[in-house]
PDB file of C-alpha atoms in Angstrom:
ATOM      1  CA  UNK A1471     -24.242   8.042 -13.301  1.00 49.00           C
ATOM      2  CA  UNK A1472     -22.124  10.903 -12.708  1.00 51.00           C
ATOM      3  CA  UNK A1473     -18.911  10.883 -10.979  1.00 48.00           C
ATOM      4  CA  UNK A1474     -20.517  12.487  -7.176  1.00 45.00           C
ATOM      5  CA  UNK A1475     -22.567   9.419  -6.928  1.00 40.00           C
ATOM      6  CA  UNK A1476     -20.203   7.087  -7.696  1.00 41.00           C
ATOM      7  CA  UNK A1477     -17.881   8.075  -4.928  1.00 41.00           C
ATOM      8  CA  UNK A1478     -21.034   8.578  -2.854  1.00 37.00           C
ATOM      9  CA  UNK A1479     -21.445   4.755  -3.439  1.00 37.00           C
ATOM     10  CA  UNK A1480     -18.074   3.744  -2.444  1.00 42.00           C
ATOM     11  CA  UNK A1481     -18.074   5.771   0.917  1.00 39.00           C
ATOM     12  CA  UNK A1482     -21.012   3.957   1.552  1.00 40.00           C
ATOM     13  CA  UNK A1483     -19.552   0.593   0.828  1.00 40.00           C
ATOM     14  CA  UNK A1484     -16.096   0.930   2.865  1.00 40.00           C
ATOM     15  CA  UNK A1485     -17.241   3.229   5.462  1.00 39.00           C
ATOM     16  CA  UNK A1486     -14.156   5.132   5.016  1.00 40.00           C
ATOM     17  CA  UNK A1487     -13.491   8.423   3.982  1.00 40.00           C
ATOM     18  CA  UNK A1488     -13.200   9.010  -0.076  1.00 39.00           C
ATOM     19  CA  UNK A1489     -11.002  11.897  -0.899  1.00 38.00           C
ATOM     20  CA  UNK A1490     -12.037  14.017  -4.630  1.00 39.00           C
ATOM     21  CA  UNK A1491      -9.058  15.534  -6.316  1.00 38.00           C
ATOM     22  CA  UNK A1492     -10.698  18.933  -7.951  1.00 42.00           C
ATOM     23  CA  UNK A1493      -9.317  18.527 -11.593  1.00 47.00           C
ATOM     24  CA  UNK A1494      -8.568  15.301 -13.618  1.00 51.00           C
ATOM     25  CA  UNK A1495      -5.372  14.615 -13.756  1.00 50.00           C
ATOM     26  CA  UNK A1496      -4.473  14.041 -17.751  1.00 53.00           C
ATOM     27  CA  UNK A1497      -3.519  10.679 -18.615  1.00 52.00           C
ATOM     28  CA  UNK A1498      -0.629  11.885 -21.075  1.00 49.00           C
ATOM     29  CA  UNK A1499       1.672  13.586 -18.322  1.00 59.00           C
ATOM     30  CA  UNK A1500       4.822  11.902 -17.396  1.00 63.00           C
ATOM     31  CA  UNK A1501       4.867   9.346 -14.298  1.00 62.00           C
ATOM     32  CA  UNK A1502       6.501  12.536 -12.485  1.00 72.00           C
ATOM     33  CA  UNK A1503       3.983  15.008 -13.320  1.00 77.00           C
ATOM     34  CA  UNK A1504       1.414  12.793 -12.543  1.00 71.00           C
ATOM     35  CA  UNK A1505       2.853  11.607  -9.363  1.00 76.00           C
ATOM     36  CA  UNK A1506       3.281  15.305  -8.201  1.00 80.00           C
ATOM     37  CA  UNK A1507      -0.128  16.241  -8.919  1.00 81.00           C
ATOM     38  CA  UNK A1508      -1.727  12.964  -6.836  1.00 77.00           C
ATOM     39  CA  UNK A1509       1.168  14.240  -4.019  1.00 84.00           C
ATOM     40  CA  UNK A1510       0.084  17.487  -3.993  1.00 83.00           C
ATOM     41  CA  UNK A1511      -3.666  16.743  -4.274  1.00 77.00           C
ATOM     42  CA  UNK A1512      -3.557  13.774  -1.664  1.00 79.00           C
ATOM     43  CA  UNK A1513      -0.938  15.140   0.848  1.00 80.00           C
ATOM     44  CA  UNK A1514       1.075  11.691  -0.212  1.00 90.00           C
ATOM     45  CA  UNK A1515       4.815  11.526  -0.107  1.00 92.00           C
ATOM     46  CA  UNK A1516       5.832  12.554  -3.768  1.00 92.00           C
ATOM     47  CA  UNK A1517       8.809  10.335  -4.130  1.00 94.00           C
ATOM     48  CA  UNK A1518       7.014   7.425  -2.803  1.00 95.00           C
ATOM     49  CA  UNK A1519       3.748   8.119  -5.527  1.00 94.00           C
ATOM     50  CA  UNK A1520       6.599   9.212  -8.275  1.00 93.00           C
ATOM     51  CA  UNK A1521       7.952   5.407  -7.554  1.00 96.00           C
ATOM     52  CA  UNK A1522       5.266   3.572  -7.165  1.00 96.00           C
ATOM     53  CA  UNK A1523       3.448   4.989 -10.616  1.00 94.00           C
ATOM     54  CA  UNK A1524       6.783   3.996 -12.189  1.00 95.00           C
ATOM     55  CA  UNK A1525       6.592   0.341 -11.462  1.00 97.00           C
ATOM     56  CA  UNK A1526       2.833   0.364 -11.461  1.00 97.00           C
ATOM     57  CA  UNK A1527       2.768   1.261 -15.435  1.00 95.00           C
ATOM     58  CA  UNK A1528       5.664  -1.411 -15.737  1.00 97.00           C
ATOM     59  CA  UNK A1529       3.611  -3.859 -14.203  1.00 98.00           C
ATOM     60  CA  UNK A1530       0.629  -2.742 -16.743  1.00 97.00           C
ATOM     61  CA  UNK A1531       3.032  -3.179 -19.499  1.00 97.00           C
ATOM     62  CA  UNK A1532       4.047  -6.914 -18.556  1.00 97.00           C
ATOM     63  CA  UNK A1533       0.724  -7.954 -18.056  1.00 98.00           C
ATOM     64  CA  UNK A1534       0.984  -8.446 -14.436  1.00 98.00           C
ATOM     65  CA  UNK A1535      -1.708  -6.699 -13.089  1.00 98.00           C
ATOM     66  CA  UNK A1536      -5.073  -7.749 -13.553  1.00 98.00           C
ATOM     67  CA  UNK A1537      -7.063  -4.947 -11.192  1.00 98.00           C
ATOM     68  CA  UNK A1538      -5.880  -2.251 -12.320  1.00 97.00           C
ATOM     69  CA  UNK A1539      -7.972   0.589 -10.712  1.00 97.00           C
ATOM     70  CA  UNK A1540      -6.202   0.335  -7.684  1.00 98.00           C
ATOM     71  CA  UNK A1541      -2.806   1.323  -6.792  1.00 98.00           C
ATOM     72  CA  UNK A1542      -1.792   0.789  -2.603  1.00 98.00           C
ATOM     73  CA  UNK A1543       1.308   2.827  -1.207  1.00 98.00           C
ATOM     74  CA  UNK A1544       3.070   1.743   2.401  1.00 98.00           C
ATOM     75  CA  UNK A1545       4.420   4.856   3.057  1.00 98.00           C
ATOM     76  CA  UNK A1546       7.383   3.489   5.420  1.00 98.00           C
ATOM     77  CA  UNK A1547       9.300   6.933   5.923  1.00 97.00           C
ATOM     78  CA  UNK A1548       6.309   7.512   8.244  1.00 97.00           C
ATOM     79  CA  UNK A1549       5.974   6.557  11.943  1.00 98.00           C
ATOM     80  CA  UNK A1550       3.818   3.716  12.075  1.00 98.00           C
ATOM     81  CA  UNK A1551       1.326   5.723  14.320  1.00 98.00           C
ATOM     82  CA  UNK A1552       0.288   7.637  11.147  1.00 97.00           C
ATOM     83  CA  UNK A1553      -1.935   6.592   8.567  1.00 97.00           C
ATOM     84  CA  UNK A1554       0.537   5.347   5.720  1.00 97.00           C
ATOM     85  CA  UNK A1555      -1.534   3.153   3.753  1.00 98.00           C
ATOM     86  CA  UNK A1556      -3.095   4.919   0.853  1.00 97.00           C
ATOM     87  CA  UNK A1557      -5.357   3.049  -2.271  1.00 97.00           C
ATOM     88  CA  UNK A1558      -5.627   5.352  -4.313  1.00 96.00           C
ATOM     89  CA  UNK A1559      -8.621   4.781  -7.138  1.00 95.00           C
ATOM     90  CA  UNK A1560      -6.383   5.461 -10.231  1.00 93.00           C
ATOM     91  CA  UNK A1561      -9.458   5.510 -12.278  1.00 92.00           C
ATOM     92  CA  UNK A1562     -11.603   8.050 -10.786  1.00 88.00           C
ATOM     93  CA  UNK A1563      -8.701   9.985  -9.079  1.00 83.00           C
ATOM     94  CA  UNK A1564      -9.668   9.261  -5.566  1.00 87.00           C
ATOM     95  CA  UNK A1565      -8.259   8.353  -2.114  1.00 93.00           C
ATOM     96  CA  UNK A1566     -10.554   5.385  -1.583  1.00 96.00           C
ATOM     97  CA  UNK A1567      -8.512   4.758   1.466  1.00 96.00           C
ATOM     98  CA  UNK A1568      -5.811   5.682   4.334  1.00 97.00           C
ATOM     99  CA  UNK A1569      -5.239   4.016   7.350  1.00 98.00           C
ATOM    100  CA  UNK A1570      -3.156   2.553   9.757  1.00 98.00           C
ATOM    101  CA  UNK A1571      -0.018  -0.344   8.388  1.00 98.00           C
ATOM    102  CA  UNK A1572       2.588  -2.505  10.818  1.00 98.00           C
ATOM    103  CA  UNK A1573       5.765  -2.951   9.894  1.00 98.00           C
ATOM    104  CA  UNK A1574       7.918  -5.973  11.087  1.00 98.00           C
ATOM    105  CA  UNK A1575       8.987  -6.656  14.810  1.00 98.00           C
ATOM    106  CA  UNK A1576      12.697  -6.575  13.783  1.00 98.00           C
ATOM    107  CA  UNK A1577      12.337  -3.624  11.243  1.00 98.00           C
ATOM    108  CA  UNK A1578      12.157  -0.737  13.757  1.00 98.00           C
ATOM    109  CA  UNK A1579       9.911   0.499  16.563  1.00 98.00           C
ATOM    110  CA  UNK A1580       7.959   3.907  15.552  1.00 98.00           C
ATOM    111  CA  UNK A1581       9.969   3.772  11.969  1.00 98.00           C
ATOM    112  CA  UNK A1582      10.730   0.866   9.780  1.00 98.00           C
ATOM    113  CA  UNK A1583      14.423   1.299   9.266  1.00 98.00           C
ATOM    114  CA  UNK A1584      15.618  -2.085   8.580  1.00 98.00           C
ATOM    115  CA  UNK A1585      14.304  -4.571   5.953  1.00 98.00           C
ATOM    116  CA  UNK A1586      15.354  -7.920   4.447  1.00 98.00           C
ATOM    117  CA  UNK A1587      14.030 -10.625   2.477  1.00 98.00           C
ATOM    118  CA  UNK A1588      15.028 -13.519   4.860  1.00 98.00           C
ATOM    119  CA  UNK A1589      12.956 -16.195   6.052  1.00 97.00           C
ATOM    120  CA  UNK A1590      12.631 -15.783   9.660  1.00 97.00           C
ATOM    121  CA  UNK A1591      13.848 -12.137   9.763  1.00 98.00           C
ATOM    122  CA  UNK A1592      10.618 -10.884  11.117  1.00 98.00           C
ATOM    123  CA  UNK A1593      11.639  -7.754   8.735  1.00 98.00           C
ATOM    124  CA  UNK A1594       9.565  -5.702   6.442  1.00 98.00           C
ATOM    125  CA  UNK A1595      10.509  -6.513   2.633  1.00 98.00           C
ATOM    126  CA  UNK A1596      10.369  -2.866   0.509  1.00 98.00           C
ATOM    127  CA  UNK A1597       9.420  -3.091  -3.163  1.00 98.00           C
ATOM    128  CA  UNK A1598       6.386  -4.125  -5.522  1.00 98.00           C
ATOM    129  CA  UNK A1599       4.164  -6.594  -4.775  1.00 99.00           C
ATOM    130  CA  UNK A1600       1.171  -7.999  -6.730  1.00 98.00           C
ATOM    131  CA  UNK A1601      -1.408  -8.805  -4.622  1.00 98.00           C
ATOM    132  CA  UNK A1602      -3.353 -12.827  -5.254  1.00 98.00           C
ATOM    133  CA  UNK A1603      -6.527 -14.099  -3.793  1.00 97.00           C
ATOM    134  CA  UNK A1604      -8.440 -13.606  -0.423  1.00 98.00           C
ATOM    135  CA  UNK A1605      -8.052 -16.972   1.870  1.00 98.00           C
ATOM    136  CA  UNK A1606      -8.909 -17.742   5.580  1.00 97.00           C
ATOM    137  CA  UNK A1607      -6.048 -18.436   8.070  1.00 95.00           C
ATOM    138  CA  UNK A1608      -4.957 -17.813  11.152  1.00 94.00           C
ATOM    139  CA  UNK A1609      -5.547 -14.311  10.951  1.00 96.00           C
ATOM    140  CA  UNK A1610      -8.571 -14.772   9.604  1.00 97.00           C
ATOM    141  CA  UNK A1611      -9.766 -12.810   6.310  1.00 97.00           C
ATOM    142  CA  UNK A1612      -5.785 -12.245   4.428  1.00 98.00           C
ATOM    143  CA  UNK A1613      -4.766 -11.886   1.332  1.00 98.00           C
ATOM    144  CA  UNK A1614      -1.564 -13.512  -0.824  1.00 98.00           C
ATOM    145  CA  UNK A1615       0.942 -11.115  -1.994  1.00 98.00           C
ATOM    146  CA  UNK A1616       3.649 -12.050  -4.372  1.00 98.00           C
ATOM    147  CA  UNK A1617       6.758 -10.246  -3.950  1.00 98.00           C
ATOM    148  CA  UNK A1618       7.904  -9.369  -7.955  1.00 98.00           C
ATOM    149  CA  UNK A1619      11.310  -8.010  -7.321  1.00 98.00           C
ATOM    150  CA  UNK A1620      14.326 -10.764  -6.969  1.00 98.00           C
ATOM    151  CA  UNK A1621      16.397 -10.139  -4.345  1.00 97.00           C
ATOM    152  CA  UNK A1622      14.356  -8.033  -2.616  1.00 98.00           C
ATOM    153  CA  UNK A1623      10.833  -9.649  -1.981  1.00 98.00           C
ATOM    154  CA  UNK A1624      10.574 -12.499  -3.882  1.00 98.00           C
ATOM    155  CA  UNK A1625      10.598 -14.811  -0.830  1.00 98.00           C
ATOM    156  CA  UNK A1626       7.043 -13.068  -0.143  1.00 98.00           C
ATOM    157  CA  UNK A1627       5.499 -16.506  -0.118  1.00 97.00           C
ATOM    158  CA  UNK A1628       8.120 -18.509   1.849  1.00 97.00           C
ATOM    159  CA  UNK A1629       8.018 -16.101   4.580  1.00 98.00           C
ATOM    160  CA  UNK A1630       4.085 -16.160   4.439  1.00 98.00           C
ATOM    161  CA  UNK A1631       4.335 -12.468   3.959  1.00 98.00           C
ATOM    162  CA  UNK A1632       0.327 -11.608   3.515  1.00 98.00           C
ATOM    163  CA  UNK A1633      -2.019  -8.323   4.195  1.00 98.00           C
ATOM    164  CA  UNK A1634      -4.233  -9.381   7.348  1.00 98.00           C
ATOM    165  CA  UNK A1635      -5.887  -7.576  10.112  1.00 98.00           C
ATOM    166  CA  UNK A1636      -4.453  -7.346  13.531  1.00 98.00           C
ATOM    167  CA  UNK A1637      -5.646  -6.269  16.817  1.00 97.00           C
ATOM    168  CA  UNK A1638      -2.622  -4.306  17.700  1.00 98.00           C
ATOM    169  CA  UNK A1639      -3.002  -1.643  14.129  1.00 98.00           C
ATOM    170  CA  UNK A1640      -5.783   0.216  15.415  1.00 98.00           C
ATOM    171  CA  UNK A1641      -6.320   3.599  16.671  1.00 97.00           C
ATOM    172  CA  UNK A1642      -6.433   2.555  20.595  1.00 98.00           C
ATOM    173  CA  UNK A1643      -2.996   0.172  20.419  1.00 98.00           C
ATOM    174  CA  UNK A1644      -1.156   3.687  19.122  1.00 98.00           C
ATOM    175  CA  UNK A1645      -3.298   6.182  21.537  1.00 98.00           C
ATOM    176  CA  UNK A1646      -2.416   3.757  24.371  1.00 97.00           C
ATOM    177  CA  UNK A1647       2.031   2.634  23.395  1.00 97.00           C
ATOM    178  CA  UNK A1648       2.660   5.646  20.619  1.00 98.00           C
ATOM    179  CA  UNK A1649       2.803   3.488  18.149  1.00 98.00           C
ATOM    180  CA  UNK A1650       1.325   0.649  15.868  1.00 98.00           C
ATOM    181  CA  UNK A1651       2.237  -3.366  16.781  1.00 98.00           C
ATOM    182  CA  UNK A1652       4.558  -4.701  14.910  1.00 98.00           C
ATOM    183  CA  UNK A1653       4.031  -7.424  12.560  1.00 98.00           C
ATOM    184  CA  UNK A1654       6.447 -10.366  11.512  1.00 98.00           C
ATOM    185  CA  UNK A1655       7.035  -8.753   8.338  1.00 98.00           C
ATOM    186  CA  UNK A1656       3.797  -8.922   6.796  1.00 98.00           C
ATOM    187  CA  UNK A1657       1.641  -5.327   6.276  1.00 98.00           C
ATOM    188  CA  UNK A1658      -0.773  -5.637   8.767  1.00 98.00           C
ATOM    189  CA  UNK A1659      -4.076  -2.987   8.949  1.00 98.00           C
ATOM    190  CA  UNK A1660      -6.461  -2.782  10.969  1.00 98.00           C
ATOM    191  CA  UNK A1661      -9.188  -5.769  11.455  1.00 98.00           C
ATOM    192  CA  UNK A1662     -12.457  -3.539  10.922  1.00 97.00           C
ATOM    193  CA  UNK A1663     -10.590  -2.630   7.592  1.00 98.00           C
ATOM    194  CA  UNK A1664      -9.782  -5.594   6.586  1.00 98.00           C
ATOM    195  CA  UNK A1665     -12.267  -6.908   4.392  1.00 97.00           C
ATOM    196  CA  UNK A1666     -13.151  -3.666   2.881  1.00 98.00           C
ATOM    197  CA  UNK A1667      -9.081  -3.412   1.880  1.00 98.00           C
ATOM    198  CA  UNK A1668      -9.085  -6.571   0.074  1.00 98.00           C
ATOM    199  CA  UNK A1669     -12.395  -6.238  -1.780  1.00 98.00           C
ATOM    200  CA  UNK A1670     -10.691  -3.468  -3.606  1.00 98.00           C
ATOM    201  CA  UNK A1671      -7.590  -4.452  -4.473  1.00 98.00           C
ATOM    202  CA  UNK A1672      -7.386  -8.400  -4.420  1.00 98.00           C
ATOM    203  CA  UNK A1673      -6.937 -10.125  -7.640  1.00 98.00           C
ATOM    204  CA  UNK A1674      -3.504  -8.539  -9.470  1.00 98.00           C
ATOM    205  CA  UNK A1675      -3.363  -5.336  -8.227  1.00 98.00           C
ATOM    206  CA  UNK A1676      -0.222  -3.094  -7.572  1.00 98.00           C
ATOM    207  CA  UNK A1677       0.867  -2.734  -3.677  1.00 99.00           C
ATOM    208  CA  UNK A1678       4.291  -0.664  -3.330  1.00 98.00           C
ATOM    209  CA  UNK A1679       6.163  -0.802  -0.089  1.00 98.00           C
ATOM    210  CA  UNK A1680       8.608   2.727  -0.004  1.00 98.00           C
ATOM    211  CA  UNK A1681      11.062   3.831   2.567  1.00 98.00           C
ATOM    212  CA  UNK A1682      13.917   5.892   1.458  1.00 97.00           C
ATOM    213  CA  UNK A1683      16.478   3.146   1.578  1.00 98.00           C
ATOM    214  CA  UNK A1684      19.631   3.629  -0.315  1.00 97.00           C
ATOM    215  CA  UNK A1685      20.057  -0.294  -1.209  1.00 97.00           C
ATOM    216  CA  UNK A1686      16.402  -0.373  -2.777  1.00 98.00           C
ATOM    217  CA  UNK A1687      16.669   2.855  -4.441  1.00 97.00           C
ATOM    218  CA  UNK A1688      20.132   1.658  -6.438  1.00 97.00           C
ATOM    219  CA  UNK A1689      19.091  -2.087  -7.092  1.00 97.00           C
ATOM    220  CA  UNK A1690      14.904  -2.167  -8.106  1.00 98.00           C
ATOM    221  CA  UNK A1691      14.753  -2.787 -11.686  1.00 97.00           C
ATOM    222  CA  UNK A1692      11.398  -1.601 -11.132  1.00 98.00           C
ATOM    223  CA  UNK A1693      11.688   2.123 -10.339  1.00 96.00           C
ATOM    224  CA  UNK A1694      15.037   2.886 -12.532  1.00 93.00           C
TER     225      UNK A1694
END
């Protein structure tokens, strides 16, 4: 089965657009020469797929992640009525997905700007997360993420920080306020996404949350 029909298959499963980078991107570059090649390829912000390759092969190497085909970037230096959530198929060198992400209520309004790890902040929390298992709540379809950097998101759990779909991510909410609802800190997508996003990367894969913040650029363990 070549390589055309397996992405064929996949754009038929999601019902989302599948993006083919031209060349293969060798597997013996550096994290920055492979980062700048998905960037450039993908139209991705380079520091934030330099990053989160970095902690994504750390991950690998602690034997935290599990799926490892699939590596999800929250591009938070966008507005949040862009599409800033890419899962990118590491394996076959595809953009399996990109669509729509909230931020928290108390984070920003167009931009995230502020983020904490507080219970109660109704903030976004920045960093690497590895995602759990689907469950049913009152969101319906989520999925559990488990913040892996102390100090920074580790309270993922506490806070009930999850992926779920929302009414107010969608392509109407933003054509009709100019932006994306806000969230009370967890990453919220779209609900006709939302079971297609966590068939793919549920079960130990890597989810990175960037924004250029100067306090999570100087204190993740994970990205220096």
């Amino acid at each position: 089965m070549n390589k055309y029909f397996i992405t064929v298959l996949l754009l038929s499963f999601f019902s989302l657009q599948s993006f083919k980078i031209d060349a293969p991107i060798p597997t013996n570059e550096t994290s920055a020469v492979r980062a700048s090649l998905l960037a450039d390829k993908l139209n991705i912000n380079s520091e934030a797929v330099r990053m989160a390759i970095i902690g994504y092969e750390k991950l690998k190497q602690l034997g935290k992640l599990t799926n490892m085909r699939y590596l999800t970037i929250a591009d938070f230096s966008k507005p949040s009525n862009e599409k800033r959530l890419y899962i990118i198929d590491m394996q076959n060198q595809v953009m399996l997905m990109q669509t729509l992400v909230a931020h928290g209520r108390n984070s920003g309004m167009l931009f995230a700007k502020s983020f904490s790890n507080k219970t109660a902040s109704f903030q976004s929390s920045l960093g690497f997360y590895v995602t759990g298992n689907p469950y049913t709540g009152k969101h319906g379809t989520s999925l559990e993420l488990n913040g892996v950097e102390q100090g920074i998101n580790d309270k993922a759990k506490e806070r009930a920080i999850v992926i779920h779909g929302a009414d107010y991510v969608s392509n109407s909410f933003v054509k009709t306020q100019g932006y994306a609802g806000r969230s009370l800190g967890c990453p919220a997508v779209p609900n006709k996404e939302i079971k297609a996003i966590i068939q793919a990367i549920k079960g130990a894969s890597c989810l990175f949350v960037y924004a250029p913040n100067s306090s999570y650029l100087k204190n993740s363990t994970l990205i220096n």
